[in-house]
Short mmCIF file of N, CA and C in Angstrom, two decimals:
data_model
loop_
_atom_site.label_atom_id
_atom_site.label_comp_id
_atom_site.label_asym_id
_atom_site.label_seq_id
_atom_site.Cartn_x
_atom_site.Cartn_y
_atom_site.Cartn_z
N THR A 1 -1.81 -8.60 23.85
CA THR A 1 -1.55 -7.17 23.84
C THR A 1 -0.30 -6.87 23.00
N VAL A 2 -0.32 -5.75 22.31
CA VAL A 2 0.78 -5.37 21.41
C VAL A 2 1.86 -4.63 22.21
N ILE A 3 3.11 -5.03 21.98
CA ILE A 3 4.24 -4.40 22.66
C ILE A 3 4.86 -3.38 21.71
N PHE A 4 5.05 -2.16 22.19
CA PHE A 4 5.69 -1.12 21.40
C PHE A 4 7.07 -0.84 21.98
N GLU A 5 8.06 -0.71 21.10
CA GLU A 5 9.42 -0.38 21.49
C GLU A 5 9.89 0.78 20.62
N THR A 6 10.86 1.51 21.11
CA THR A 6 11.48 2.56 20.30
C THR A 6 12.99 2.38 20.36
N THR A 7 13.66 2.84 19.32
CA THR A 7 15.11 2.81 19.31
C THR A 7 15.61 4.13 19.90
N PRO A 8 16.86 4.16 20.38
CA PRO A 8 17.41 5.43 20.88
C PRO A 8 17.41 6.52 19.80
N GLU A 9 17.61 6.12 18.54
CA GLU A 9 17.60 7.09 17.43
C GLU A 9 16.21 7.70 17.26
N PHE A 10 15.16 6.86 17.40
CA PHE A 10 13.79 7.37 17.30
C PHE A 10 13.51 8.35 18.43
N ASP A 11 13.94 8.01 19.64
CA ASP A 11 13.73 8.91 20.78
C ASP A 11 14.41 10.26 20.54
N LYS A 12 15.59 10.21 19.91
CA LYS A 12 16.33 11.44 19.60
C LYS A 12 15.57 12.26 18.55
N ASP A 13 15.05 11.57 17.52
CA ASP A 13 14.25 12.25 16.49
C ASP A 13 13.03 12.92 17.11
N LEU A 14 12.35 12.18 18.00
CA LEU A 14 11.14 12.71 18.64
C LEU A 14 11.46 13.95 19.47
N LYS A 15 12.55 13.90 20.19
CA LYS A 15 12.94 15.05 21.01
C LYS A 15 13.26 16.26 20.12
N LYS A 16 13.94 16.00 19.01
CA LYS A 16 14.32 17.07 18.08
C LYS A 16 13.09 17.78 17.50
N TYR A 17 12.13 17.00 17.01
CA TYR A 17 10.95 17.59 16.38
C TYR A 17 9.92 18.09 17.40
N SER A 18 9.97 17.56 18.63
CA SER A 18 9.00 18.00 19.65
C SER A 18 9.24 19.44 20.08
N GLY A 19 10.45 19.94 19.88
CA GLY A 19 10.72 21.34 20.21
C GLY A 19 9.90 22.27 19.34
N LYS A 20 9.69 21.87 18.09
CA LYS A 20 8.94 22.70 17.15
C LYS A 20 7.44 22.41 17.22
N HIS A 21 7.08 21.14 17.37
CA HIS A 21 5.68 20.73 17.41
C HIS A 21 5.42 19.96 18.71
N ARG A 22 4.90 20.66 19.69
CA ARG A 22 4.78 20.13 21.05
C ARG A 22 3.81 18.96 21.20
N SER A 23 2.91 18.78 20.25
CA SER A 23 1.93 17.70 20.39
C SER A 23 2.47 16.35 19.91
N LEU A 24 3.69 16.30 19.39
CA LEU A 24 4.20 15.07 18.80
C LEU A 24 4.18 13.85 19.73
N PRO A 25 4.61 13.95 21.00
CA PRO A 25 4.55 12.75 21.85
C PRO A 25 3.13 12.18 21.96
N GLU A 26 2.15 13.06 22.08
CA GLU A 26 0.75 12.61 22.14
C GLU A 26 0.30 12.07 20.78
N ASP A 27 0.77 12.69 19.70
CA ASP A 27 0.43 12.22 18.35
C ASP A 27 0.99 10.82 18.11
N ILE A 28 2.17 10.53 18.67
CA ILE A 28 2.77 9.20 18.55
C ILE A 28 1.89 8.17 19.27
N GLU A 29 1.33 8.53 20.42
CA GLU A 29 0.43 7.62 21.14
C GLU A 29 -0.81 7.33 20.29
N ASN A 30 -1.33 8.33 19.61
CA ASN A 30 -2.48 8.13 18.71
C ASN A 30 -2.09 7.22 17.55
N LEU A 31 -0.87 7.37 17.05
CA LEU A 31 -0.38 6.52 15.97
C LEU A 31 -0.32 5.06 16.43
N LYS A 32 0.12 4.84 17.66
CA LYS A 32 0.20 3.47 18.18
C LYS A 32 -1.17 2.80 18.18
N THR A 33 -2.19 3.54 18.57
CA THR A 33 -3.55 3.01 18.55
C THR A 33 -3.96 2.66 17.12
N ALA A 34 -3.65 3.53 16.18
CA ALA A 34 -3.99 3.28 14.77
C ALA A 34 -3.23 2.07 14.23
N LEU A 35 -1.97 1.90 14.65
CA LEU A 35 -1.19 0.74 14.19
C LEU A 35 -1.81 -0.57 14.68
N LYS A 36 -2.28 -0.57 15.93
CA LYS A 36 -2.93 -1.77 16.46
C LYS A 36 -4.14 -2.13 15.61
N VAL A 37 -4.95 -1.13 15.30
CA VAL A 37 -6.16 -1.36 14.51
C VAL A 37 -5.80 -1.83 13.10
N ALA A 38 -4.84 -1.18 12.47
CA ALA A 38 -4.50 -1.47 11.08
C ALA A 38 -3.92 -2.87 10.91
N HIS A 39 -3.06 -3.26 11.83
CA HIS A 39 -2.34 -4.52 11.64
C HIS A 39 -2.99 -5.72 12.33
N PHE A 40 -3.81 -5.49 13.32
CA PHE A 40 -4.34 -6.63 14.08
C PHE A 40 -5.87 -6.70 14.09
N THR A 41 -6.51 -6.03 13.14
CA THR A 41 -7.96 -6.11 12.98
C THR A 41 -8.25 -6.65 11.59
N ASP A 42 -9.05 -7.69 11.52
CA ASP A 42 -9.38 -8.28 10.22
C ASP A 42 -10.24 -7.34 9.39
N GLY A 43 -10.03 -7.39 8.08
CA GLY A 43 -10.86 -6.63 7.16
C GLY A 43 -10.45 -5.19 6.96
N ILE A 44 -9.31 -4.79 7.56
CA ILE A 44 -8.85 -3.41 7.39
C ILE A 44 -7.54 -3.44 6.62
N SER A 45 -7.47 -2.63 5.58
CA SER A 45 -6.25 -2.54 4.77
C SER A 45 -5.31 -1.51 5.37
N CYS A 46 -4.05 -1.91 5.55
CA CYS A 46 -3.06 -0.99 6.11
C CYS A 46 -2.87 0.23 5.21
N GLU A 47 -2.89 -0.01 3.89
CA GLU A 47 -2.68 1.10 2.95
C GLU A 47 -3.78 2.14 3.06
N SER A 48 -5.00 1.69 3.34
CA SER A 48 -6.11 2.65 3.44
C SER A 48 -5.94 3.56 4.65
N MET A 49 -5.17 3.10 5.64
CA MET A 49 -4.92 3.93 6.82
C MET A 49 -3.60 4.70 6.71
N GLY A 50 -2.90 4.53 5.58
CA GLY A 50 -1.66 5.30 5.36
C GLY A 50 -0.40 4.61 5.80
N PHE A 51 -0.43 3.28 6.01
CA PHE A 51 0.76 2.52 6.40
C PHE A 51 1.19 1.65 5.22
N PHE A 52 2.37 1.94 4.67
CA PHE A 52 2.81 1.29 3.45
C PHE A 52 4.08 0.48 3.70
N PRO A 53 4.15 -0.76 3.16
CA PRO A 53 5.39 -1.53 3.29
C PRO A 53 6.51 -0.86 2.50
N ILE A 54 7.71 -0.93 3.03
CA ILE A 54 8.87 -0.35 2.34
C ILE A 54 9.35 -1.36 1.32
N SER A 55 9.28 -0.99 0.05
CA SER A 55 9.74 -1.91 -1.00
C SER A 55 11.08 -1.41 -1.52
N HIS A 56 12.11 -2.07 -1.08
CA HIS A 56 13.48 -1.75 -1.45
C HIS A 56 14.25 -3.07 -1.44
N PRO A 57 15.13 -3.28 -2.42
CA PRO A 57 15.81 -4.58 -2.48
C PRO A 57 16.62 -4.94 -1.23
N GLU A 58 17.11 -3.94 -0.51
CA GLU A 58 17.95 -4.22 0.66
C GLU A 58 17.15 -4.31 1.96
N VAL A 59 15.86 -4.07 1.90
CA VAL A 59 15.04 -4.05 3.11
C VAL A 59 14.21 -5.33 3.19
N PRO A 60 14.36 -6.10 4.29
CA PRO A 60 13.54 -7.32 4.43
C PRO A 60 12.08 -6.97 4.71
N GLU A 61 11.23 -7.99 4.69
CA GLU A 61 9.81 -7.77 4.95
C GLU A 61 9.57 -7.35 6.39
N GLY A 62 8.47 -6.68 6.61
CA GLY A 62 8.10 -6.30 7.97
C GLY A 62 8.37 -4.85 8.30
N PHE A 63 8.99 -4.12 7.38
CA PHE A 63 9.26 -2.70 7.61
C PHE A 63 8.22 -1.87 6.87
N PHE A 64 7.68 -0.88 7.57
CA PHE A 64 6.62 -0.04 7.02
C PHE A 64 6.94 1.43 7.26
N VAL A 65 6.28 2.29 6.47
CA VAL A 65 6.35 3.73 6.71
C VAL A 65 4.92 4.26 6.83
N ALA A 66 4.69 5.02 7.89
CA ALA A 66 3.38 5.66 8.10
C ALA A 66 3.44 7.03 7.45
N LYS A 67 2.65 7.21 6.39
CA LYS A 67 2.68 8.48 5.66
C LYS A 67 1.54 9.41 6.06
N LYS A 68 0.44 8.87 6.52
CA LYS A 68 -0.68 9.71 6.96
C LYS A 68 -0.56 9.87 8.47
N PHE A 69 0.22 10.84 8.87
CA PHE A 69 0.48 11.06 10.29
C PHE A 69 -0.04 12.43 10.67
N ALA A 70 -1.03 12.46 11.54
CA ALA A 70 -1.63 13.72 11.93
C ALA A 70 -0.87 14.33 13.10
N CYS A 71 -0.45 15.58 12.92
CA CYS A 71 0.22 16.32 13.99
C CYS A 71 -0.70 17.48 14.37
N ARG A 72 -1.21 17.44 15.61
CA ARG A 72 -2.18 18.46 16.03
C ARG A 72 -1.57 19.85 16.11
N SER A 73 -0.26 19.95 16.25
CA SER A 73 0.39 21.27 16.33
C SER A 73 0.41 22.00 14.99
N ILE A 74 0.24 21.25 13.91
CA ILE A 74 0.22 21.88 12.58
C ILE A 74 -1.23 22.05 12.18
N LYS A 75 -1.73 23.24 12.37
CA LYS A 75 -3.16 23.50 12.15
C LYS A 75 -3.53 23.38 10.67
N GLY A 76 -4.68 22.76 10.43
CA GLY A 76 -5.23 22.69 9.08
C GLY A 76 -4.64 21.63 8.18
N SER A 77 -3.67 20.83 8.67
CA SER A 77 -3.05 19.86 7.78
C SER A 77 -3.66 18.47 7.93
N GLY A 78 -4.24 18.18 9.09
CA GLY A 78 -4.82 16.85 9.31
C GLY A 78 -3.75 15.78 9.19
N SER A 79 -4.05 14.73 8.42
CA SER A 79 -3.10 13.63 8.28
C SER A 79 -2.01 13.95 7.26
N ARG A 80 -2.06 15.14 6.67
CA ARG A 80 -1.02 15.52 5.70
C ARG A 80 -0.02 16.48 6.33
N SER A 81 0.48 16.11 7.50
CA SER A 81 1.41 16.98 8.22
C SER A 81 2.80 16.97 7.61
N GLY A 82 3.12 15.92 6.85
CA GLY A 82 4.46 15.81 6.27
C GLY A 82 5.38 14.94 7.09
N TYR A 83 4.96 14.54 8.28
CA TYR A 83 5.79 13.65 9.09
C TYR A 83 5.66 12.21 8.61
N ARG A 84 6.76 11.48 8.73
CA ARG A 84 6.80 10.07 8.39
C ARG A 84 7.35 9.30 9.58
N VAL A 85 6.81 8.12 9.82
CA VAL A 85 7.30 7.26 10.88
C VAL A 85 7.62 5.90 10.27
N VAL A 86 8.87 5.46 10.44
CA VAL A 86 9.31 4.15 9.95
C VAL A 86 9.25 3.18 11.14
N TYR A 87 8.66 2.01 10.90
CA TYR A 87 8.55 1.03 11.99
C TYR A 87 8.70 -0.38 11.46
N HIS A 88 9.00 -1.29 12.39
CA HIS A 88 9.14 -2.71 12.06
C HIS A 88 8.05 -3.47 12.80
N LEU A 89 7.37 -4.34 12.06
CA LEU A 89 6.28 -5.13 12.61
C LEU A 89 6.69 -6.58 12.72
N GLN A 90 6.61 -7.13 13.92
CA GLN A 90 6.79 -8.56 14.14
C GLN A 90 5.44 -9.11 14.54
N GLY A 91 4.65 -9.50 13.55
CA GLY A 91 3.28 -9.92 13.80
C GLY A 91 3.17 -11.16 14.65
N THR A 92 4.14 -12.09 14.53
CA THR A 92 4.06 -13.33 15.30
C THR A 92 4.23 -13.07 16.79
N HIS A 93 5.00 -12.05 17.16
CA HIS A 93 5.23 -11.73 18.56
C HIS A 93 4.41 -10.52 19.04
N LEU A 94 3.58 -9.98 18.16
CA LEU A 94 2.78 -8.78 18.46
C LEU A 94 3.67 -7.64 18.96
N ARG A 95 4.78 -7.40 18.23
CA ARG A 95 5.71 -6.32 18.58
C ARG A 95 5.84 -5.34 17.43
N ILE A 96 5.86 -4.07 17.77
CA ILE A 96 6.10 -3.01 16.79
C ILE A 96 7.21 -2.14 17.35
N CYS A 97 8.25 -1.96 16.54
CA CYS A 97 9.38 -1.13 16.97
C CYS A 97 9.43 0.12 16.10
N LEU A 98 9.36 1.28 16.72
CA LEU A 98 9.44 2.56 16.01
C LEU A 98 10.91 2.89 15.79
N LEU A 99 11.30 3.08 14.52
CA LEU A 99 12.70 3.25 14.16
C LEU A 99 13.10 4.69 13.85
N GLU A 100 12.22 5.40 13.15
CA GLU A 100 12.64 6.71 12.64
C GLU A 100 11.44 7.63 12.51
N LEU A 101 11.64 8.89 12.87
CA LEU A 101 10.66 9.95 12.69
C LEU A 101 11.35 11.06 11.92
N TYR A 102 10.76 11.47 10.80
CA TYR A 102 11.34 12.57 10.04
C TYR A 102 10.25 13.33 9.30
N HIS A 103 10.60 14.53 8.88
CA HIS A 103 9.68 15.34 8.09
C HIS A 103 10.11 15.24 6.64
N LYS A 104 9.15 15.11 5.72
CA LYS A 104 9.50 14.89 4.32
C LYS A 104 10.23 16.08 3.70
N ASN A 105 10.14 17.26 4.30
CA ASN A 105 10.91 18.40 3.79
C ASN A 105 12.38 18.31 4.18
N ASP A 106 12.67 17.56 5.27
CA ASP A 106 14.05 17.42 5.73
C ASP A 106 14.82 16.35 4.96
N LYS A 107 14.14 15.29 4.59
CA LYS A 107 14.78 14.22 3.82
C LYS A 107 13.74 13.50 2.99
N ALA A 108 14.17 12.96 1.86
CA ALA A 108 13.22 12.39 0.92
C ALA A 108 12.87 10.94 1.23
N LEU A 109 13.85 10.17 1.73
CA LEU A 109 13.63 8.74 1.94
C LEU A 109 14.02 8.32 3.34
N GLU A 110 13.65 7.09 3.66
CA GLU A 110 13.99 6.50 4.94
C GLU A 110 15.51 6.30 5.04
N ASP A 111 15.99 6.16 6.26
CA ASP A 111 17.41 5.89 6.50
C ASP A 111 17.61 4.38 6.41
N PHE A 112 18.07 3.90 5.21
CA PHE A 112 18.19 2.47 5.00
C PHE A 112 19.25 1.85 5.89
N GLN A 113 20.26 2.60 6.27
CA GLN A 113 21.27 2.07 7.17
C GLN A 113 20.66 1.79 8.54
N ARG A 114 19.81 2.66 8.99
CA ARG A 114 19.15 2.47 10.29
C ARG A 114 18.24 1.22 10.23
N ILE A 115 17.59 1.02 9.10
CA ILE A 115 16.73 -0.15 8.94
C ILE A 115 17.57 -1.42 8.94
N LYS A 116 18.70 -1.40 8.22
CA LYS A 116 19.57 -2.59 8.17
C LYS A 116 20.16 -2.90 9.51
N ASP A 117 20.43 -1.87 10.34
CA ASP A 117 21.01 -2.09 11.66
C ASP A 117 19.99 -2.58 12.68
N CYS A 118 18.71 -2.60 12.32
CA CYS A 118 17.65 -3.01 13.24
C CYS A 118 17.83 -4.48 13.60
N LYS A 119 17.82 -4.79 14.88
CA LYS A 119 18.09 -6.15 15.37
C LYS A 119 16.82 -6.78 15.97
N PHE A 120 15.68 -6.65 15.31
CA PHE A 120 14.44 -7.18 15.88
C PHE A 120 13.94 -8.35 15.08
#
């Protein structure tokens, strides 16, 4: 079974955005199901499901950003809601840690300092 963890910063992000879009906590649960399928099912490409590895010289392997994130509170957008979720995958231990939730209109890139501070 896959273990999901969140950082205190992620919980703070979720609380912040949940005020505006009330379905976000439930949408995160749907994302967790999709992450299990994408990363632990043979024959499925993560990129085809909207999960992309973060390619940056300062970021080690195992960090991904979910770009196709469906928010049910935003009508008519489907998976193009604009929300991004940064997470770390430890495939050997079947652990996924959610690090950051942000909207692409609020910031352009991931918080690299938060990624570097990740102790997983």
